[in-house]
XYZ file of C-alpha atoms in Angstrom:
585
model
C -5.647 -17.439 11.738
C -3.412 -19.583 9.708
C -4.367 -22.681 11.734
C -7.793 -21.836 11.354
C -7.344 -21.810 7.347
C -5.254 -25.092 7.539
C -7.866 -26.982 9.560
C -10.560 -25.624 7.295
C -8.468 -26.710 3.822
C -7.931 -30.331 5.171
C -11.787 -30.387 5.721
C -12.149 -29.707 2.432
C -9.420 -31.508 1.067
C -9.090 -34.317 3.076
C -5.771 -35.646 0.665
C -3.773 -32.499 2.993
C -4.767 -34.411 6.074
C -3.507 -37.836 4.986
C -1.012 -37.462 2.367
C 1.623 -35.665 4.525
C 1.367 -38.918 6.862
C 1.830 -41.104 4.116
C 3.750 -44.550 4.922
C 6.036 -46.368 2.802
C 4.080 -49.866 4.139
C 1.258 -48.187 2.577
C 2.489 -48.238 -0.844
C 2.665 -52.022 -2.070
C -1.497 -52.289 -0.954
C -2.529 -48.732 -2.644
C -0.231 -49.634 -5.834
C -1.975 -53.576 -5.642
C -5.604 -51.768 -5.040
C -5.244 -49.282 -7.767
C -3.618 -51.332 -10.357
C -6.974 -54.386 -9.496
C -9.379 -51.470 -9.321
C -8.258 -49.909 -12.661
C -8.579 -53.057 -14.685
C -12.258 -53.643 -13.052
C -12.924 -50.105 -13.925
C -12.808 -50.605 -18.215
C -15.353 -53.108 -18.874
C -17.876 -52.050 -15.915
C -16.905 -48.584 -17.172
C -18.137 -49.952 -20.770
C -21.358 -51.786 -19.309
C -22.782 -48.905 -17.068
C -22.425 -46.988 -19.902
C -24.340 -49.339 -22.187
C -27.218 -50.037 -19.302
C -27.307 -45.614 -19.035
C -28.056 -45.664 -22.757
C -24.653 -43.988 -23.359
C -21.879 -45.146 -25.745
C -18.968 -47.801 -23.902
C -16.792 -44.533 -23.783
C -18.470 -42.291 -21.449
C -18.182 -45.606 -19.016
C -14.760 -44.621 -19.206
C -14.931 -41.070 -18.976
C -17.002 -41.780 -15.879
C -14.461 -43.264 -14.582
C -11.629 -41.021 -14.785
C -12.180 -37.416 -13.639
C -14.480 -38.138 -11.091
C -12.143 -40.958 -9.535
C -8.885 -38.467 -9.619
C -11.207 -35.137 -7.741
C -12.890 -37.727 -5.402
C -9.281 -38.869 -4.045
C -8.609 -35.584 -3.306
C -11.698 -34.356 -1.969
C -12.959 -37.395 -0.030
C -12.839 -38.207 3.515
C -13.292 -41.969 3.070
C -9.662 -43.352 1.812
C -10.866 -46.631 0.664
C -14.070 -45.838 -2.010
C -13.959 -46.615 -5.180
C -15.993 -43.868 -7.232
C -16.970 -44.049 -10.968
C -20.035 -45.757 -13.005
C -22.256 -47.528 -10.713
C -25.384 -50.302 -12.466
C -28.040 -48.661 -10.297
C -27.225 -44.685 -10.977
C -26.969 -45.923 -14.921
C -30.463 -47.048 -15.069
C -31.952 -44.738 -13.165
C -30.021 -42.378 -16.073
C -31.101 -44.564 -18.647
C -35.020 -44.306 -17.300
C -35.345 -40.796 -16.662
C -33.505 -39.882 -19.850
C -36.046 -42.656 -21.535
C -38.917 -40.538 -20.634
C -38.121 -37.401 -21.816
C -37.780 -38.987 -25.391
C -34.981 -36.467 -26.642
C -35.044 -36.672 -30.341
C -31.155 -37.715 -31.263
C -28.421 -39.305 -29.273
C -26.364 -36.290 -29.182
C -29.402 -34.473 -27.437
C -29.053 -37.692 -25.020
C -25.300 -37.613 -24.402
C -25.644 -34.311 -23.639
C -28.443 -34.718 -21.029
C -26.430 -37.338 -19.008
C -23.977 -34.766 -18.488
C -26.116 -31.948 -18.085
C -27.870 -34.485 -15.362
C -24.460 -34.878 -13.902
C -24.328 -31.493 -13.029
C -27.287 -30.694 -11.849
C -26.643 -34.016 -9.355
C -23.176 -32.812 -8.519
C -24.516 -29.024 -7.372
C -27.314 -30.425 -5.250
C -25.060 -32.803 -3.516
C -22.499 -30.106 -3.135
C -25.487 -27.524 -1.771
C -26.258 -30.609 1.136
C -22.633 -30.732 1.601
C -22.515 -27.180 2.400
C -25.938 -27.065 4.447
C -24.626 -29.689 6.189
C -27.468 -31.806 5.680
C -25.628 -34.925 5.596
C -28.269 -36.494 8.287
C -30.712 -36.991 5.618
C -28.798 -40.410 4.593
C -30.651 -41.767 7.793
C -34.262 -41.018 6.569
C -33.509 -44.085 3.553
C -34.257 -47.358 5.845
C -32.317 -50.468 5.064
C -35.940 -52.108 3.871
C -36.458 -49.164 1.094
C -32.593 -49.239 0.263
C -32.435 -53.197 0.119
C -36.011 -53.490 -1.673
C -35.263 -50.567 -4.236
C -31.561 -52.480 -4.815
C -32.850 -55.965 -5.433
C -35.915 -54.757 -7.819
C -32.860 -52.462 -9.434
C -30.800 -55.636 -10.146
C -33.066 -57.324 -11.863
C -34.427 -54.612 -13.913
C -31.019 -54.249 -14.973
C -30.465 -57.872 -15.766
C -33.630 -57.872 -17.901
C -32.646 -54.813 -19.804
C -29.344 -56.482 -21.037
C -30.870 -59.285 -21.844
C -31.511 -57.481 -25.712
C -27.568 -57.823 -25.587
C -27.693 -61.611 -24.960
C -30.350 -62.467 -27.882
C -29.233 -60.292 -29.934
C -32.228 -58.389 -30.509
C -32.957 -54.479 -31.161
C -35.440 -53.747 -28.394
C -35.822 -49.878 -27.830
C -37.972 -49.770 -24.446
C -36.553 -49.279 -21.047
C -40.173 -50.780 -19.517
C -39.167 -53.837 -18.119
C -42.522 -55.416 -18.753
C -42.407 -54.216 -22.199
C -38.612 -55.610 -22.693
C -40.204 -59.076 -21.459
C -42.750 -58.698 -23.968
C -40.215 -57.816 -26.917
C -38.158 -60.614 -26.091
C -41.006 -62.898 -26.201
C -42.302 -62.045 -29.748
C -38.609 -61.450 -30.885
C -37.879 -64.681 -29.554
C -37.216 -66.392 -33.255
C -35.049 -63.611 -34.388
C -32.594 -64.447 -31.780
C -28.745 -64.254 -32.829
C -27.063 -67.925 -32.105
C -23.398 -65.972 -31.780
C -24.538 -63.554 -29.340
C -26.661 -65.833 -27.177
C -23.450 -68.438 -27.234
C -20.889 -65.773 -26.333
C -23.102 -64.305 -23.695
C -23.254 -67.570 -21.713
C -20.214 -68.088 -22.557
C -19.270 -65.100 -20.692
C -20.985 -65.788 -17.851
C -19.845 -68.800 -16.979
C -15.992 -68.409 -17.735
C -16.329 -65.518 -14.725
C -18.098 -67.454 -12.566
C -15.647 -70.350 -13.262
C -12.576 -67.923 -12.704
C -14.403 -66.408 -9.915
C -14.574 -69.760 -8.048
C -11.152 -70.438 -8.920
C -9.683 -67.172 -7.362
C -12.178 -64.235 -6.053
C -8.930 -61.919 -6.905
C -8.767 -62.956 -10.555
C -9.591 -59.790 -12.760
C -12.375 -62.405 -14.766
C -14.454 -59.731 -16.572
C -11.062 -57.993 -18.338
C -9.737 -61.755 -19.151
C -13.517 -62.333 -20.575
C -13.193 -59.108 -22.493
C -9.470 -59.706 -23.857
C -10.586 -63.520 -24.820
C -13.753 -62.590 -26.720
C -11.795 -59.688 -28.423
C -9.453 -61.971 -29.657
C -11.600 -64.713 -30.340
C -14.063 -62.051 -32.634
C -10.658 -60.768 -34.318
C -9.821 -63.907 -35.691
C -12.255 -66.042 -35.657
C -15.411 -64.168 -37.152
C -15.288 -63.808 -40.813
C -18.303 -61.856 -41.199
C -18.513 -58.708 -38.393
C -22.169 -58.817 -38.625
C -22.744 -61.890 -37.741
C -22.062 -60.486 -33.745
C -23.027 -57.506 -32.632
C -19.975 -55.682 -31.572
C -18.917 -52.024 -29.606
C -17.398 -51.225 -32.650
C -15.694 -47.780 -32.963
C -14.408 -46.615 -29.515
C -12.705 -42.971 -29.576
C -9.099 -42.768 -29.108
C -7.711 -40.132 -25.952
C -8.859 -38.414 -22.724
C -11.776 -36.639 -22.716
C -11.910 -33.156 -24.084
C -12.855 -29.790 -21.277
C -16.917 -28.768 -22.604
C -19.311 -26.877 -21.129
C -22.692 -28.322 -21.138
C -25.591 -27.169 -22.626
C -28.223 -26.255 -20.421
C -31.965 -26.372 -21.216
C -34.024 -24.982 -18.348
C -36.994 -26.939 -20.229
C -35.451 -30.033 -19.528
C -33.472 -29.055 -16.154
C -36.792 -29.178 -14.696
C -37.910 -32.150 -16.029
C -34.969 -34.102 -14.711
C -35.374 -32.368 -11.596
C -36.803 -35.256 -9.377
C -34.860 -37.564 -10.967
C -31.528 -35.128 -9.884
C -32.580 -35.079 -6.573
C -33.331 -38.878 -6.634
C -30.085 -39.340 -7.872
C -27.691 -37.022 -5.433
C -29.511 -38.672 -2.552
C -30.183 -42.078 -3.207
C -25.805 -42.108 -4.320
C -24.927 -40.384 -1.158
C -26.565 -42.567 0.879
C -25.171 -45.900 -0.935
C -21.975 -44.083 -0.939
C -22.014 -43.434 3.171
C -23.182 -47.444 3.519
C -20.584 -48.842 1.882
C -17.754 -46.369 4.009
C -19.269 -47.304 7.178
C -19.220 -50.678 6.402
C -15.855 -50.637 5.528
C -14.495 -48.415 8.210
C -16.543 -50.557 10.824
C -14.379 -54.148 9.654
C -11.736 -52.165 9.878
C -11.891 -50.362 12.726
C -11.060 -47.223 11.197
C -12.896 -44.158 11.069
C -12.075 -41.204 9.163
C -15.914 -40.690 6.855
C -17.769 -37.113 7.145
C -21.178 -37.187 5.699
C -21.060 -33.124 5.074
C -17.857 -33.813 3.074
C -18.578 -37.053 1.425
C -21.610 -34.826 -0.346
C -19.112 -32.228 -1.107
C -17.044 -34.598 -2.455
C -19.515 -36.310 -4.587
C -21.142 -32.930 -5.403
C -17.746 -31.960 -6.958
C -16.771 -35.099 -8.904
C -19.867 -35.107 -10.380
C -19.488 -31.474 -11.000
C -15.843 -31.516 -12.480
C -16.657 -34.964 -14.250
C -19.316 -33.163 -16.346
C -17.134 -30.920 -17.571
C -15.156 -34.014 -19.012
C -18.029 -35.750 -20.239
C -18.873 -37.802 -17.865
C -22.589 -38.910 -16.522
C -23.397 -39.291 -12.753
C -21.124 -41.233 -10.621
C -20.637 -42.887 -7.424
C -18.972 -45.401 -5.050
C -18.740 -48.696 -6.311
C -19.472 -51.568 -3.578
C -17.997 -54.384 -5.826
C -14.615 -51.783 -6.588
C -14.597 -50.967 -2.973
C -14.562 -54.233 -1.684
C -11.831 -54.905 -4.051
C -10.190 -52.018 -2.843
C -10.332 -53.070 1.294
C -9.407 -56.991 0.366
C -6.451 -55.579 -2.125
C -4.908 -53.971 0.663
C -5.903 -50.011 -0.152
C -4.852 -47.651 2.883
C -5.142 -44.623 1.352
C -6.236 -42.367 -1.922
C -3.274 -43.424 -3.571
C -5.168 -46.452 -4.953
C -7.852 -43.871 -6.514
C -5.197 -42.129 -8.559
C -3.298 -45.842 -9.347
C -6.576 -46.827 -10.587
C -7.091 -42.959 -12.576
C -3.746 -43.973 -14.455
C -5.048 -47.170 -15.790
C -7.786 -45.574 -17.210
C -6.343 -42.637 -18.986
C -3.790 -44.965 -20.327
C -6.381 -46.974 -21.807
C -8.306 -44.068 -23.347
C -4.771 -43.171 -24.428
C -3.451 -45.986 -26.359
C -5.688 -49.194 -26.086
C -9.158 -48.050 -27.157
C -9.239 -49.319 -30.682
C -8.900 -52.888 -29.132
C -12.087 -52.599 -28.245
C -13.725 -52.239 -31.374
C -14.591 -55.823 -31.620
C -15.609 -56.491 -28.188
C -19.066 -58.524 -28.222
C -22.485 -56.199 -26.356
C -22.969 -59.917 -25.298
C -19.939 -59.911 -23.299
C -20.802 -56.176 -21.995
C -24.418 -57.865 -20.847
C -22.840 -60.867 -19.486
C -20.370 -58.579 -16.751
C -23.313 -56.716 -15.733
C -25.275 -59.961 -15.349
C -22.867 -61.493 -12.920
C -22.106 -58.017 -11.418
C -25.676 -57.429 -10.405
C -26.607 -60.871 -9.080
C -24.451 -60.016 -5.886
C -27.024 -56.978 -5.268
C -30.073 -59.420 -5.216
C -30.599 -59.979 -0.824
C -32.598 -62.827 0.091
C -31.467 -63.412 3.167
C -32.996 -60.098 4.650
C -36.185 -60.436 3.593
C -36.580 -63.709 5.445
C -34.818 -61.911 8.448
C -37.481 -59.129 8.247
C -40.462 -61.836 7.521
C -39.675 -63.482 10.495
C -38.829 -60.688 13.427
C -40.152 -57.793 11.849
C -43.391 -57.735 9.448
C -44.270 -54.110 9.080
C -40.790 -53.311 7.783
C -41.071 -57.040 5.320
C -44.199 -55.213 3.639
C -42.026 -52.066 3.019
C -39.740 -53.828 1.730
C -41.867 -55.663 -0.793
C -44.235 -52.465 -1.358
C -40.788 -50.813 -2.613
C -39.484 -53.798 -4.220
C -42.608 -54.183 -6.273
C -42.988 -50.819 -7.096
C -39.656 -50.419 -8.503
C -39.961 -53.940 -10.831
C -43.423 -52.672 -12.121
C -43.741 -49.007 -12.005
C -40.364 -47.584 -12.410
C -37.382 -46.699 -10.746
C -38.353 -42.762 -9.539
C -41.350 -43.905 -8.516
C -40.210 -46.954 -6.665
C -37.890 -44.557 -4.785
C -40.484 -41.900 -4.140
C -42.972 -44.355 -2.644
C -40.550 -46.352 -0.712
C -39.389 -43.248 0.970
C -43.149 -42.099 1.573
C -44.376 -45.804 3.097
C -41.037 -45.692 5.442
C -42.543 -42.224 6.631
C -46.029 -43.439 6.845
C -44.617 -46.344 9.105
C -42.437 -43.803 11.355
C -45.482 -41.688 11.809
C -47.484 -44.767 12.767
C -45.290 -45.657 14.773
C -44.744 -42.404 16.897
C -48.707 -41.735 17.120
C -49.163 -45.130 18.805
C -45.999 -46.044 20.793
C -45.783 -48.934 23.354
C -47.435 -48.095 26.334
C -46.721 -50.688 29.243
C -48.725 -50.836 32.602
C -46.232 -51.641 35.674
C -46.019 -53.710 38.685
C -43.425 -54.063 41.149
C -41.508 -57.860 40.979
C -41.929 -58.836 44.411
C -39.374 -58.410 46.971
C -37.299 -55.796 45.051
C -37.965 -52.358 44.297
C -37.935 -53.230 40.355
C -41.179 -51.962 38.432
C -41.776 -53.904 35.540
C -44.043 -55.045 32.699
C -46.905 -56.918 33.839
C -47.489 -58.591 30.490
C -43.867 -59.775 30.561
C -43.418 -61.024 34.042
C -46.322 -62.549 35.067
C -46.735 -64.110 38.339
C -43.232 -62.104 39.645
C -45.300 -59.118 39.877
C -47.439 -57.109 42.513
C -50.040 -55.175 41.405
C -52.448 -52.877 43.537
C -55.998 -51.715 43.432
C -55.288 -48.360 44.740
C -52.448 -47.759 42.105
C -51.783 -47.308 38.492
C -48.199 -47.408 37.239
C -47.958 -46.788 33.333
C -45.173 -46.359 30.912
C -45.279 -44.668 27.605
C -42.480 -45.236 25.847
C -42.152 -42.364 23.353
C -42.619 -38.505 23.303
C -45.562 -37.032 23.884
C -46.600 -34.416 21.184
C -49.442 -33.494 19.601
C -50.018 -36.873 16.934
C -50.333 -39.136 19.645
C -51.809 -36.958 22.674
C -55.099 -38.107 21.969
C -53.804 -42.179 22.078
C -52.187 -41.542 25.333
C -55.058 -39.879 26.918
C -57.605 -43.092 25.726
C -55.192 -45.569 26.617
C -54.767 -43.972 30.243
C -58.662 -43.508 31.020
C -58.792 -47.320 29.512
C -56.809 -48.180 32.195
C -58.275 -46.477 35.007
C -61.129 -47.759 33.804
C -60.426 -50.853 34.647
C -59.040 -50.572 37.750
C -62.305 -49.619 39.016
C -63.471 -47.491 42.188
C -60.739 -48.324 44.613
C -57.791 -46.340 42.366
C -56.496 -43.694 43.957
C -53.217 -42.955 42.546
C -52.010 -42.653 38.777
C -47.820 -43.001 38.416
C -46.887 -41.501 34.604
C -43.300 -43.807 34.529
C -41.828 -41.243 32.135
C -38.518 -42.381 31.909
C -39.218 -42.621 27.778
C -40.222 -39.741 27.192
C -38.044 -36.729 25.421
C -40.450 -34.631 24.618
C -43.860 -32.970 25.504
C -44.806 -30.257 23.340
C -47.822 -27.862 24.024
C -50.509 -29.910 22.622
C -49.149 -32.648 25.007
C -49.482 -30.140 28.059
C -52.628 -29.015 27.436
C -53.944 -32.265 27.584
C -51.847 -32.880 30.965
C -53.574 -30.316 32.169
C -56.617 -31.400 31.357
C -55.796 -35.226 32.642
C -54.864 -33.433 36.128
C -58.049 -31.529 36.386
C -59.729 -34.370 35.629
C -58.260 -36.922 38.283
C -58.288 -34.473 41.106
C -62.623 -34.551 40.173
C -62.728 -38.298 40.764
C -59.952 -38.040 43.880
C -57.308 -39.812 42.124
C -53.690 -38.033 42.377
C -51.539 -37.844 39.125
C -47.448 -38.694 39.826
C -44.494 -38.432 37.496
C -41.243 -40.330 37.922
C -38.240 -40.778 36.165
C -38.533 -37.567 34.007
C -35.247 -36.097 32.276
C -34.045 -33.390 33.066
C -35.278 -31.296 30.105
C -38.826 -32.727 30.341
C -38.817 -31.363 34.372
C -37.651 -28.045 32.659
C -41.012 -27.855 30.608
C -43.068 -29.040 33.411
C -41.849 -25.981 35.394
C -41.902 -23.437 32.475
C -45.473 -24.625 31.421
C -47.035 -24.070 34.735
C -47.916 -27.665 34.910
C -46.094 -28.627 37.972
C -47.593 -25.889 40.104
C -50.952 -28.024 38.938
C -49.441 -31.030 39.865
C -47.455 -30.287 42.884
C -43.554 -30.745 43.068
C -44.298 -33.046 45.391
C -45.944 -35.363 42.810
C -42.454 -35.204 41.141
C -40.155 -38.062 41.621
C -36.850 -39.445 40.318
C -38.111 -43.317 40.785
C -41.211 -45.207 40.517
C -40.413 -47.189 43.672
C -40.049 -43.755 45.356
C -43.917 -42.700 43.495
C -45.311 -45.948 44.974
C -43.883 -45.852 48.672
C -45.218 -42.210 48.507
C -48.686 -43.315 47.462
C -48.323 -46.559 49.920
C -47.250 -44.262 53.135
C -50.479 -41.431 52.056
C -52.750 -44.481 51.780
C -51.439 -45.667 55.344
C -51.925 -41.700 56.816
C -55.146 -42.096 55.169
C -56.557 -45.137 56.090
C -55.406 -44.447 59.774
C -56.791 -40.852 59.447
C -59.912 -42.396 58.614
C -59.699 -45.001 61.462
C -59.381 -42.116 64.189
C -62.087 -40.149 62.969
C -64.298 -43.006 62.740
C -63.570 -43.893 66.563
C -64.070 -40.667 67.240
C -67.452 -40.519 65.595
C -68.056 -43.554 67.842
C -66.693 -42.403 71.020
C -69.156 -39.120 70.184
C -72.022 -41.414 69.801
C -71.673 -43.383 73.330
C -71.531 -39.841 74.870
């Protein structure tokens, strides 16, 4: 009994598991990780926050409880959880639409949202319904993430002119810009580009340089004592001082189920980033420790715990977490390094930031989300695999010009669509046998290598058979026959694809059978699975078809079919002669 509780707490608390193993080697890369990942974490904390809608502080509060449960709760040891730029807008869009009428009433809603994210992922965690990550395709996830980016990048682009734009509409926060154009502030707009290209330049210089908290402690300084007149920049001004106070949020079943697609959006679109990024890591590093059930649980509850500090919804950070992997992080420890940095900064070193430029804010999320813009598989996709290029653009486009939900919803929907398509019509090959071997093959692949015979029909149908494609099996098989004419006398199903038959499916086997035996043509199976010969003989079907239609092989079908066809013809040969021999008489 007490082994069964201890196995069950480190499932649940996967920092039992690993910390009692903990290596002294382990300690330099965690301390490196956490200490990297920490710095990274204040002015992306700040950003997110500002992209969500939400003042720079919540970025931090984000970033704190969340991070410290998540390092005990998670079963990946090297993600980086806090404020993430896609969760912030789609935040910053949902909240935009339910126009809430002051920003405490919008504050209030990001944690409320948190919440409601954190018990839906936590209800999957405990359904165990972490197999849902594989129903997002990488074509929705990398069309939804590129059309993200630069919806992002366009809505901090208010930060770089300078200008008061209120709309989260991307096309409308092209048009603002446009007639606002003249109003632009010359100090933001400098600093901004500024900005961007002292990261890039430190970037270049060293990937490992923390460039967006030496941009932040540069302009800070610079606007301290360089700007006589504060409002000639637009600055963060007043940050609060200290950790983030315990508070129940206030719940408003009005607009809990308003922001319920959104929630649901949100807790599944952030798991399945979240189990990306740990496989990719894991799979460099050969390393495999990642439970889908318990990464939602883990999620569920940071989310959960953080919005009882404050915080809005969270996630794992790809840009932290590769930071993380290259700083050397083994374990969790980094997480709570990482947790440290931040609470000492909302300890002691918030009022620094009180004269940190929006500009500079914009110009870290700029660079920051130009990483998440793929080009490269969109060409891959345009070239080997078309069907999955349009879902990609379908969901790309429908995220840039329609919104972030919706660009979700739909993408998810078309991938469906395109799965369904693809199971009612699967690949259906017809076989001949490569000559000299005992190899059946496609005959639209090999060509001249291949017999084919006018007494026999070999076909493949590569999928299972169920009732959404039962009707394109059956029309592609009398197509076939069809064409082989008057001289076929024996159909071979190759079902070595197959997985399934479901009723619909028999019933139109039995119907196929019937139908053969009518026009004296013989229907043969081979290469069935095991659990498809179990429903052939608990259907009924095979007493229809004969077990001795049944084979493991195809070669073994055809020399079947070839040896009746010899008894046949010679059958037919002796009965003629006799015939004759009865004549003469």
């Amino acid at each position: 009994m007490h082994s069964t509780f201890a196995v069950m707490y480190k499932r649940y608390f996967p920092i039992l598991d690993w910390l009692p193993n903990y290596k002294k080697s382990y300690l330099a890369g965690d301390f490196s990780a956490g200490i990297t990942v920490g710095i990274m974490l204040i002015p992306q904390g700040m950003a997110y926050a500002l992209i969500a809608g939400l003042p720079p502080i919540y970025g931090l509060y984000a970033a704190l409880v969340p991070n410290l449960i998540y390092a005990i709760t998670g079963s990946s040891r090297k993600l980086a959880v806090g404020p993430v730029a896609l969760d912030s807008l789609i935040v910053a869009s949902s909240l935009a639409a339910m126009k809430l009428s002051s920003l405490e009433d919008y504050i209030g809603m990001a944690v409320v949202l948190a919440l409601f994210v954190g018990a839906i992922q936590l209800t999957m965690g405990f359904m165990r319904l972490g197999f849902l990550s594989n129903f997002l395709s990488r074509p929705v996830v990398s069309g939804f993430t590129s059309a993200a980016a630069i919806v992002i990048a366009i809505s901090q682009l208010k930060h770089f002119f300078g200008l008061r734009i209120s709309t989260n509409n991307t096309l409308r926060t092209l048009q603002s810009i446009g007639s606002q154009i003249s109003e632009t502030n010359f100090y933001d707009l400098v600093i901004g580009i500024a900005a961007v290209l002292v990261i890039l330049g430190l970037k270049m210089l060293h990937r490992k340089l923390p460039a967006a908290m030496v941009v932040v402690v540069l302009s800070i300084v610079g606007i301290y004592f360089f700007m006589v007149n504060e409002t000639d920049v637009h600055i963060v001004g007043h940050v609060p001082k200290g950790l983030p106070a315990f508070q129940l949020p206030q719940l408003d079943m009005n607009l809990i189920i308003r922001a319920f697609p959104t929630a649901m959006a949100l807790a599944f679109i952030a798991f399945a980033e979240a189990m990306t990024i740990a496989k990719a890591v894991e799979e460099k590093d050969n390393e495999f420790y990642t439970d889908a059930n318990q990464e939602l649980r883990a999620l569920g509850a940071s989310n959960i715990i953080g919005s009882l500090f404050q915080s809005y919804p969270v996630n794992a950070g790809l840009s932290r977490t590769a930071v993380n992997v290259n700083e050397g992080a083994k374990t969790g420890i980094a997480s709570l390094v990482s947790v440290i940095v931040v609470g000492i900064t909302l300890l002691y070193l918030t009022p620094f930031f009180y004269y940190l430029p929006k500009s500079v804010l914009g110009a870290i999320i700029l660079v920051a989300v130009y990483g998440l813009i793929d080009l490269k598989y969109p060409k891959q996709l345009w070239r080997q695999r078309k069907d999955e290029f349009f879902l990609l653009l379908v969901t790309f486009l429908t995220t840039l010009l329609i919104g972030i939900s919706q660009g979700i919803i739909f993408g998810v929907l078309f991938s469906l669509l395109l799965l369904v398509n693809r199971t009612s019509r699967p690949h259906i090959a017809i076989l001949g046998r490569i000559k000299g071997t005992d190899y059946f093959k496609n005959v639209n692949r090999f060509g001249d290598d291949i017999e084919q015979f006018e007494d026999t029909l070999v076909l493949r149908f590569d999928g299972q058979l169920f009732f959404a494609n039962r009707d394109y099996f059956k029309s592609e098989l009398y197509k076939n026959i069809a064409h082989k004419g008057k001289e076929l006398k024996f159909v071979i199903l190759n079902a070595e694809a197959i997985n399934y038959i479901d009723s619909s499916a028999l019933n139109v086997l039995n119907q196929v059978v019937d139908d053969l035996k009518n026009k004296n043509i013989e229907l043969l199976i081979a290469g069935a699975i095991g659990p498809i010969r179990d429903i052939l003989f608990s259907s009924g079907l095979i007493s229809k078809l004969g077990t001795e239609n049944l084979f493991v092989r195809t070669s073994d079908a055809f020399e079947y079919c070839e040896n009746l066809s010899e008894k046949t013809a010679i059958q037919a040969k002796v009965s003629q002669q006799s015939k004759q021999n009865t004549s003469v008489t």
